[in-house]
Amino acid sequence: MAIRNIVKIGDDILKKKSRPVEKFDERLWQLLDDMKETMYLAEGVGLAAVQVGVLKRAIVIDCSQDKSGYMELINPEIIETEGEQREVEGCLSLPGESGVTLRPAEVKVKAQDRNGNWCVYKGTDLRARCFCHEIDHLDGIIFTERVIKEPVTEQ
Ligand code: NI
């Protein structure tokens, strides 16, 4: 495993749409392993492949406190949403910036695992926000576009 550089705001790659993953091979597994390590080192709750400069539809997430909630979602799609939540969100690509976004309270996501098997995952609260935030990255959307109040910058 290796730590990869996290792309920061201002780099146009963050606005690009990622391509579907078609090969579930060692190259993908290496990418996922590196993303996992990079996310934990940066103390993030999620990371999309585009944030390490790779335009593939792959995300890693862990919204737990103790690394027990690790998930890999390949080619994820939101298939159901319910309710609303307004909470503070940030992003490893926008250090120090945060803002209140409008997101669904619950989401159901269909995604493939690292071997290509399809699964359905449910998320509420932080995990629902995280699913939406990371899937947005795959479509070139940054959370600031979802902010319903002005972002605040840490002093
Ligand atoms: Ni982000």
Coordinates of N, CA, C and O and ligand atoms in Angstrom, one line a residue:
M1 N 0.8 -1.2 0.0 CA 0.0 0.0 0.0 C 0.9 1.2 0.0 O 2.0 1.2 0.5
A2 N 0.3 2.3 -0.5 CA 1.1 3.5 -0.6 C 0.1 4.7 -0.4 O -1.0 4.6 -0.7
I3 N 0.7 5.8 0.2 CA -0.1 7.0 0.4 C -0.1 7.8 -0.9 O 1.0 7.9 -1.6
R4 N -1.2 8.2 -1.4 CA -1.3 9.0 -2.6 C -1.6 10.5 -2.2 O -2.1 10.8 -1.2
N5 N -1.2 11.4 -3.1 CA -1.5 12.8 -2.9 C -2.9 13.1 -3.1 O -3.5 12.6 -4.1
I6 N -3.5 13.9 -2.2 CA -4.9 14.2 -2.4 C -5.0 15.5 -3.2 O -4.3 16.5 -2.9
V7 N -5.7 15.5 -4.3 CA -5.9 16.6 -5.2 C -6.7 17.7 -4.5 O -7.7 17.4 -3.8
K8 N -6.2 18.9 -4.6 CA -6.9 20.0 -3.9 C -7.7 20.9 -4.9 O -7.5 20.9 -6.1
I9 N -8.6 21.6 -4.4 CA -9.5 22.5 -5.1 C -8.7 23.4 -6.0 O -7.6 23.9 -5.6
G10 N -9.1 23.7 -7.2 CA -8.4 24.5 -8.2 C -7.8 23.6 -9.3 O -7.6 24.0 -10.4
D11 N -7.7 22.3 -9.0 CA -7.3 21.3 -10.0 C -8.6 20.9 -10.8 O -9.5 20.4 -10.2
D12 N -8.5 21.1 -12.1 CA -9.7 20.9 -12.9 C -10.2 19.4 -12.9 O -11.3 19.1 -13.3
I13 N -9.3 18.5 -12.5 CA -9.8 17.1 -12.5 C -11.0 16.9 -11.6 O -11.8 16.0 -11.9
L14 N -11.1 17.7 -10.6 CA -12.2 17.5 -9.6 C -13.5 17.8 -10.3 O -14.6 17.5 -9.7
K15 N -13.5 18.5 -11.4 CA -14.8 18.9 -12.1 C -15.2 17.8 -13.2 O -16.2 17.9 -13.8
K16 N -14.3 16.8 -13.4 CA -14.5 15.9 -14.4 C -15.4 14.7 -13.9 O -15.3 14.3 -12.8
K17 N -16.0 14.1 -14.9 CA -16.9 12.9 -14.6 C -16.0 11.7 -14.7 O -15.2 11.5 -15.6
S18 N -16.1 10.8 -13.7 CA -15.3 9.6 -13.6 C -15.9 8.5 -14.5 O -17.1 8.5 -14.7
R19 N -15.1 7.6 -15.0 CA -15.6 6.6 -15.9 C -15.9 5.3 -15.1 O -15.2 5.0 -14.1
P20 N -16.9 4.5 -15.6 CA -17.2 3.3 -14.9 C -16.0 2.3 -14.9 O -15.2 2.3 -15.8
V21 N -15.9 1.6 -13.8 CA -14.8 0.6 -13.7 C -15.3 -0.7 -14.4 O -16.4 -1.1 -14.2
E22 N -14.5 -1.2 -15.3 CA -14.8 -2.4 -16.0 C -14.0 -3.6 -15.7 O -14.4 -4.7 -15.8
K23 N -12.7 -3.3 -15.2 CA -11.8 -4.4 -14.9 C -11.6 -4.5 -13.4 O -11.1 -3.5 -12.8
F24 N -12.0 -5.6 -12.8 CA -11.8 -5.8 -11.4 C -10.5 -6.6 -11.1 O -10.6 -7.8 -10.8
D25 N -9.4 -5.9 -11.4 CA -8.1 -6.6 -11.4 C -7.2 -6.0 -10.3 O -7.6 -5.2 -9.5
E26 N -6.0 -6.5 -10.3 CA -5.0 -6.1 -9.3 C -4.8 -4.6 -9.3 O -4.5 -4.0 -8.3
R27 N -4.9 -4.0 -10.5 CA -4.7 -2.5 -10.6 C -5.7 -1.8 -9.8 O -5.4 -0.8 -9.1
L28 N -7.0 -2.2 -9.8 CA -8.1 -1.7 -9.1 C -7.8 -1.9 -7.6 O -8.0 -1.0 -6.7
W29 N -7.5 -3.1 -7.2 CA -7.3 -3.4 -5.8 C -6.2 -2.6 -5.2 O -6.3 -2.1 -4.1
Q30 N -5.1 -2.4 -6.0 CA -4.0 -1.5 -5.5 C -4.5 -0.1 -5.3 O -4.2 0.5 -4.2
L31 N -5.3 0.4 -6.2 CA -5.9 1.7 -6.1 C -6.8 1.8 -4.8 O -6.6 2.8 -4.0
L32 N -7.6 0.8 -4.6 CA -8.5 0.8 -3.4 C -7.7 0.8 -2.1 O -8.0 1.5 -1.1
D33 N -6.6 -0.1 -2.1 CA -5.8 -0.2 -0.9 C -5.1 1.1 -0.6 O -5.0 1.6 0.6
D34 N -4.6 1.8 -1.6 CA -4.0 3.1 -1.5 C -5.0 4.1 -1.0 O -4.6 5.0 -0.2
M35 N -6.2 4.1 -1.6 CA -7.2 5.1 -1.2 C -7.6 4.9 0.3 O -7.7 5.9 1.0
K36 N -7.7 3.6 0.7 CA -8.0 3.3 2.1 C -6.9 4.0 3.1 O -7.2 4.7 4.0
E37 N -5.7 3.7 2.7 CA -4.6 4.2 3.6 C -4.5 5.7 3.6 O -4.3 6.3 4.6
T38 N -4.7 6.3 2.4 CA -4.7 7.7 2.3 C -5.8 8.4 3.0 O -5.6 9.4 3.7
M39 N -7.0 7.8 3.0 CA -8.2 8.3 3.7 C -7.9 8.3 5.2 O -8.1 9.3 5.9
Y40 N -7.4 7.1 5.7 CA -7.2 7.0 7.2 C -6.1 8.0 7.6 O -6.2 8.6 8.7
L41 N -5.0 8.1 6.8 CA -3.9 9.1 7.2 C -4.5 10.5 7.3 O -4.1 11.3 8.2
A42 N -5.3 10.8 6.4 CA -5.9 12.2 6.3 C -7.0 12.4 7.3 O -7.6 13.5 7.4
E43 N -7.4 11.3 8.0 CA -8.5 11.3 9.0 C -9.8 11.8 8.3 O -10.6 12.6 8.9
G44 N -10.1 11.3 7.1 CA -11.3 11.6 6.4 C -12.3 10.4 6.6 O -11.9 9.4 7.1
V45 N -13.6 10.7 6.3 CA -14.6 9.6 6.4 C -14.9 9.1 5.0 O -15.7 8.1 4.9
G46 N -14.3 9.6 4.0 CA -14.6 9.1 2.6 C -13.6 9.7 1.7 O -13.0 10.8 1.9
L47 N -13.4 9.0 0.6 CA -12.4 9.4 -0.5 C -12.9 8.9 -1.8 O -13.2 7.7 -1.9
A48 N -12.9 9.7 -2.8 CA -13.2 9.2 -4.2 C -11.9 9.1 -5.0 O -11.0 9.9 -4.8
A49 N -11.9 8.2 -5.9 CA -10.7 8.0 -6.7 C -10.2 9.2 -7.4 O -9.0 9.5 -7.5
V50 N -11.1 10.1 -7.9 CA -10.7 11.3 -8.5 C -9.9 12.2 -7.6 O -9.0 12.9 -8.0
Q51 N -10.1 12.0 -6.3 CA -9.3 12.8 -5.3 C -7.9 12.4 -5.2 O -7.0 13.1 -4.6
V52 N -7.5 11.2 -5.8 CA -6.1 10.9 -5.9 C -5.7 10.9 -7.4 O -4.8 10.2 -7.8
G53 N -6.5 11.6 -8.2 CA -6.2 11.8 -9.6 C -6.5 10.7 -10.5 O -6.0 10.7 -11.7
V54 N -7.4 9.8 -10.1 CA -7.8 8.7 -11.0 C -9.3 8.8 -11.3 O -10.2 8.7 -10.4
L55 N -9.6 8.9 -12.6 CA -11.0 9.1 -13.0 C -11.8 7.8 -13.1 O -12.3 7.5 -14.2
K56 N -11.9 7.1 -12.0 CA -12.6 5.8 -12.0 C -13.7 5.9 -11.0 O -13.5 6.6 -9.9
R57 N -14.9 5.3 -11.3 CA -16.0 5.4 -10.3 C -15.8 4.4 -9.2 O -16.3 3.3 -9.1
A58 N -15.0 4.8 -8.2 CA -14.6 4.0 -7.0 C -14.5 5.0 -5.8 O -13.9 6.0 -6.0
I59 N -15.1 4.6 -4.7 CA -15.0 5.4 -3.5 C -14.7 4.5 -2.3 O -15.1 3.3 -2.3
V60 N -14.1 5.0 -1.3 CA -14.0 4.3 0.0 C -14.6 5.2 1.1 O -14.5 6.4 1.0
I61 N -15.1 4.5 2.1 CA -15.8 5.2 3.1 C -15.6 4.5 4.5 O -15.5 3.3 4.5
D62 N -15.4 5.3 5.5 CA -15.5 4.8 6.9 C -16.0 5.9 7.8 O -15.3 6.8 8.2
C63 N -17.3 5.8 8.2 CA -17.9 6.8 9.1 C -17.8 6.4 10.5 O -18.4 7.0 11.4
S64 N -17.1 5.3 10.9 CA -17.0 4.8 12.3 C -15.9 5.5 13.0 O -15.1 6.2 12.4
Q65 N -15.8 5.4 14.3 CA -14.8 6.0 15.1 C -13.6 5.1 15.2 O -12.5 5.5 15.5
D66 N -13.8 3.8 14.9 CA -12.8 2.8 15.2 C -12.4 1.9 14.0 O -11.9 0.8 14.2
K67 N -12.5 2.5 12.8 CA -12.1 1.8 11.6 C -12.9 0.5 11.3 O -12.5 -0.4 10.6
S68 N -14.1 0.4 12.0 CA -14.9 -0.9 11.8 C -15.9 -0.7 10.7 O -16.6 -1.6 10.3
G69 N -16.0 0.5 10.1 CA -17.1 0.8 9.1 C -16.5 0.9 7.7 O -17.1 1.6 6.8
Y70 N -15.4 0.3 7.4 CA -14.8 0.5 6.1 C -15.6 -0.2 5.0 O -16.0 -1.3 5.1
M71 N -15.8 0.6 3.9 CA -16.5 0.1 2.7 C -15.8 0.5 1.5 O -15.3 1.6 1.4
E72 N -16.0 -0.3 0.5 CA -15.5 0.1 -0.9 C -16.7 0.0 -1.8 O -17.4 -1.0 -1.8
L73 N -16.9 1.0 -2.6 CA -18.1 1.0 -3.5 C -17.6 1.3 -4.9 O -17.0 2.4 -5.1
I74 N -17.8 0.4 -5.8 CA -17.4 0.5 -7.2 C -18.6 0.7 -8.0 O -19.6 0.0 -7.9
N75 N -18.6 1.7 -8.9 CA -19.7 2.0 -9.8 C -21.0 2.3 -9.0 O -22.1 1.8 -9.3
P76 N -20.9 3.1 -7.9 CA -22.1 3.3 -7.0 C -23.2 4.1 -7.7 O -22.9 5.0 -8.4
E77 N -24.4 3.8 -7.3 CA -25.6 4.5 -7.8 C -26.6 4.6 -6.7 O -26.9 3.6 -6.0
I78 N -27.1 5.8 -6.5 CA -28.1 6.0 -5.5 C -29.4 5.5 -6.1 O -29.8 6.0 -7.2
I79 N -30.1 4.6 -5.4 CA -31.3 4.0 -6.0 C -32.6 4.5 -5.2 O -33.7 4.3 -5.7
E80 N -32.4 5.0 -4.0 CA -33.5 5.4 -3.2 C -33.1 6.5 -2.2 O -32.0 6.4 -1.7
T81 N -33.9 7.5 -2.0 CA -33.6 8.5 -1.0 C -34.8 8.7 -0.2 O -35.9 8.5 -0.6
E82 N -34.6 9.1 1.1 CA -35.8 9.5 1.9 C -35.4 10.6 2.9 O -34.3 10.6 3.4
G83 N -36.3 11.6 3.1 CA -36.1 12.6 4.0 C -35.1 13.6 3.7 O -34.6 13.7 2.5
E84 N -34.7 14.5 4.6 CA -33.8 15.5 4.4 C -32.9 15.7 5.7 O -33.4 15.4 6.8
Q85 N -31.7 16.1 5.5 CA -30.9 16.5 6.6 C -30.0 17.8 6.2 O -29.7 17.9 5.1
R86 N -29.8 18.6 7.2 CA -29.0 19.8 7.0 C -27.9 19.8 8.1 O -28.1 20.0 9.2
E87 N -26.7 19.4 7.6 CA -25.5 19.2 8.5 C -24.3 19.8 7.9 O -24.2 20.0 6.7
V88 N -23.3 20.0 8.7 CA -22.0 20.6 8.3 C -21.2 19.5 7.5 O -21.1 18.4 8.0
E89 N -20.7 19.9 6.4 CA -19.9 19.0 5.6 C -18.6 19.6 5.2 O -18.5 20.9 5.1
G90 N -17.6 18.8 5.0 CA -16.3 19.3 4.6 C -15.7 18.3 3.6 O -16.4 17.3 3.2
C91 N -14.5 18.5 3.1 CA -13.9 17.7 2.1 C -12.4 17.7 2.2 O -11.8 18.8 2.4
L92 N -11.7 16.6 2.0 CA -10.3 16.5 2.1 C -9.6 17.4 1.0 O -8.5 17.8 1.1
S93 N -10.4 17.6 -0.1 CA -9.8 18.4 -1.2 C -10.0 19.9 -1.0 O -9.5 20.7 -1.7
L94 N -10.7 20.3 0.1 CA -10.9 21.7 0.5 C -10.6 21.9 1.9 O -11.5 22.1 2.8
P95 N -9.3 21.8 2.3 CA -8.9 21.9 3.7 C -9.4 23.1 4.3 O -9.3 24.2 3.8
G96 N -10.0 23.0 5.5 CA -10.4 24.2 6.3 C -11.7 24.7 5.9 O -12.2 25.7 6.6
E97 N -12.3 24.2 4.9 CA -13.6 24.8 4.5 C -14.7 23.8 4.9 O -14.6 22.6 4.8
S98 N -15.9 24.4 5.3 CA -17.0 23.6 5.6 C -18.3 24.4 5.3 O -18.2 25.6 5.2
G99 N -19.4 23.7 5.3 CA -20.7 24.4 5.1 C -21.8 23.5 5.3 O -21.6 22.3 5.3
V100 N -23.0 24.0 5.5 CA -24.2 23.2 5.8 C -24.8 22.9 4.4 O -25.1 23.8 3.6
T101 N -25.0 21.6 4.2 CA -25.6 21.1 2.9 C -27.0 20.5 3.2 O -27.3 20.1 4.3
L102 N -27.7 20.5 2.1 CA -29.0 19.8 2.1 C -28.8 18.4 1.5 O -28.4 18.3 0.3
R103 N -29.0 17.4 2.2 CA -28.9 16.0 1.8 C -30.0 15.1 2.2 O -30.7 15.5 3.2
P104 N -30.3 14.0 1.5 CA -31.3 13.1 2.1 C -30.9 12.5 3.4 O -29.7 12.3 3.7
A105 N -31.9 12.2 4.3 CA -31.6 11.6 5.6 C -31.2 10.2 5.4 O -30.5 9.7 6.3
E106 N -31.7 9.5 4.4 CA -31.5 8.1 4.2 C -31.2 7.9 2.7 O -32.0 8.4 1.9
V107 N -30.3 7.1 2.4 CA -30.1 6.7 1.0 C -29.8 5.2 0.9 O -29.2 4.6 1.8
K108 N -30.2 4.7 -0.2 CA -29.9 3.3 -0.6 C -29.0 3.4 -1.8 O -29.4 4.0 -2.8
V109 N -27.9 2.7 -1.8 CA -26.9 2.7 -2.8 C -26.7 1.3 -3.4 O -26.5 0.4 -2.6
K110 N -26.6 1.2 -4.7 CA -26.3 -0.1 -5.3 C -24.8 0.1 -5.8 O -24.5 1.1 -6.4
A111 N -24.0 -0.9 -5.5 CA -22.6 -0.7 -5.9 C -22.0 -2.1 -6.1 O -22.5 -3.1 -5.5
Q112 N -20.8 -2.2 -6.8 CA -20.1 -3.4 -6.9 C -18.9 -3.4 -5.8 O -18.4 -2.4 -5.4
D113 N -18.6 -4.6 -5.4 CA -17.4 -4.7 -4.5 C -16.2 -4.9 -5.4 O -16.2 -4.9 -6.6
R114 N -15.0 -5.1 -4.8 CA -13.7 -5.2 -5.5 C -13.7 -6.4 -6.5 O -12.8 -6.5 -7.3
N115 N -14.6 -7.3 -6.3 CA -14.6 -8.5 -7.2 C -15.7 -8.4 -8.3 O -15.9 -9.3 -9.1
G116 N -16.4 -7.3 -8.2 CA -17.5 -7.0 -9.2 C -18.9 -7.5 -8.8 O -19.8 -7.4 -9.6
N117 N -19.0 -8.0 -7.6 CA -20.3 -8.4 -7.2 C -21.2 -7.2 -6.7 O -20.7 -6.4 -6.0
W118 N -22.4 -7.2 -7.2 CA -23.3 -6.1 -6.8 C -23.9 -6.3 -5.4 O -24.3 -7.4 -5.1
C119 N -24.0 -5.2 -4.7 CA -24.6 -5.3 -3.3 C -25.4 -4.0 -3.2 O -25.2 -3.0 -3.9
V120 N -26.3 -4.0 -2.2 CA -27.1 -2.8 -1.9 C -26.8 -2.4 -0.4 O -26.7 -3.2 0.5
Y121 N -26.4 -1.1 -0.3 CA -26.1 -0.6 1.1 C -27.1 0.5 1.5 O -27.5 1.3 0.6
K122 N -27.3 0.5 2.8 CA -28.2 1.6 3.3 C -27.4 2.5 4.2 O -26.6 2.0 4.9
G123 N -27.6 3.8 4.1 CA -27.0 4.7 4.9 C -27.9 5.7 5.5 O -28.8 6.2 4.8
T124 N -27.7 6.1 6.8 CA -28.5 7.1 7.4 C -27.5 8.1 8.0 O -26.3 7.8 8.2
D125 N -28.0 9.3 8.3 CA -27.2 10.4 8.9 C -25.8 10.6 8.2 O -25.8 10.8 7.0
L126 N -24.7 10.5 9.0 CA -23.4 10.8 8.4 C -23.1 9.9 7.2 O -22.6 10.3 6.2
R127 N -23.5 8.6 7.3 CA -23.2 7.7 6.2 C -24.0 8.1 4.9 O -23.5 7.9 3.8
A128 N -25.2 8.5 5.1 CA -26.0 9.0 4.0 C -25.3 10.2 3.3 O -25.2 10.3 2.1
R129 N -24.9 11.1 4.2 CA -24.2 12.3 3.6 C -22.9 11.9 2.9 O -22.6 12.4 1.8
C130 N -22.2 11.0 3.5 CA -20.9 10.5 2.9 C -21.2 9.8 1.5 O -20.4 10.1 0.6
F131 N -22.1 9.0 1.5 CA -22.5 8.3 0.2 C -22.7 9.4 -0.9 O -22.2 9.4 -2.0
C132 N -23.6 10.4 -0.5 CA -23.9 11.4 -1.5 C -22.7 12.3 -1.9 O -22.5 12.5 -3.1
H133 N -21.9 12.6 -0.9 CA -20.8 13.5 -1.1 C -19.8 12.8 -2.1 O -19.3 13.4 -3.0
E134 N -19.5 11.5 -1.8 CA -18.5 10.8 -2.6 C -19.0 10.5 -4.0 O -18.3 10.6 -5.0
I135 N -20.3 10.2 -4.1 CA -20.8 9.9 -5.4 C -20.9 11.2 -6.2 O -20.6 11.2 -7.4
D136 N -21.1 12.3 -5.6 CA -21.1 13.6 -6.3 C -19.7 13.8 -6.9 O -19.6 14.3 -8.0
H137 N -18.6 13.4 -6.1 CA -17.2 13.6 -6.7 C -17.1 12.9 -8.0 O -16.4 13.3 -8.9
L138 N -17.7 11.7 -8.1 CA -17.6 10.9 -9.4 C -18.3 11.6 -10.6 O -18.0 11.3 -11.7
D139 N -19.2 12.6 -10.2 CA -19.8 13.3 -11.3 C -19.2 14.8 -11.4 O -19.8 15.6 -12.0
G140 N -18.1 15.0 -10.7 CA -17.4 16.3 -10.8 C -18.1 17.4 -10.0 O -17.9 18.6 -10.2
I141 N -18.9 16.9 -9.0 CA -19.6 17.9 -8.1 C -18.9 18.0 -6.7 O -18.7 17.0 -6.1
I142 N -18.6 19.2 -6.3 CA -18.0 19.5 -5.0 C -19.1 19.9 -4.0 O -20.1 20.6 -4.4
F143 N -18.9 19.6 -2.8 CA -20.0 19.8 -1.8 C -20.4 21.3 -1.7 O -21.6 21.6 -1.3
T144 N -19.5 22.2 -2.0 CA -19.8 23.6 -1.9 C -21.0 24.0 -2.9 O -21.7 24.9 -2.6
E145 N -21.2 23.2 -3.9 CA -22.4 23.4 -4.8 C -23.7 23.0 -4.1 O -24.8 23.3 -4.6
R146 N -23.6 22.3 -3.0 CA -24.8 21.8 -2.3 C -25.0 22.6 -1.0 O -25.9 22.3 -0.3
V147 N -24.1 23.6 -0.8 CA -24.2 24.3 0.5 C -25.4 25.3 0.5 O -25.7 26.0 -0.5
I148 N -26.2 25.2 1.6 CA -27.4 26.1 1.7 C -27.1 27.3 2.5 O -27.9 28.2 2.5
K149 N -26.0 27.3 3.2 CA -25.5 28.5 3.9 C -24.1 28.8 3.4 O -23.4 27.9 2.9
E150 N -23.6 30.0 3.6 CA -22.3 30.4 3.2 C -21.2 29.5 3.9 O -21.3 29.2 5.1
P151 N -20.2 29.0 3.1 CA -19.2 28.2 3.7 C -18.4 29.0 4.7 O -18.2 30.2 4.5
V152 N -18.0 28.4 5.8 CA -17.1 29.2 6.8 C -15.7 28.7 6.6 O -15.4 27.5 6.5
T153 N -14.8 29.6 6.7 CA -13.4 29.2 6.6 C -12.8 29.4 8.0 O -13.0 30.4 8.7
E154 N -12.0 28.3 8.4 CA -11.4 28.3 9.7 C -10.3 29.4 9.8 O -9.6 29.6 8.9
Q155 N -10.3 30.1 10.9 CA -9.3 31.2 11.1 C -8.0 30.6 11.6 O -7.9 29.6 12.2
Ligands
NI1 NI -14.9 15.4 -0.8

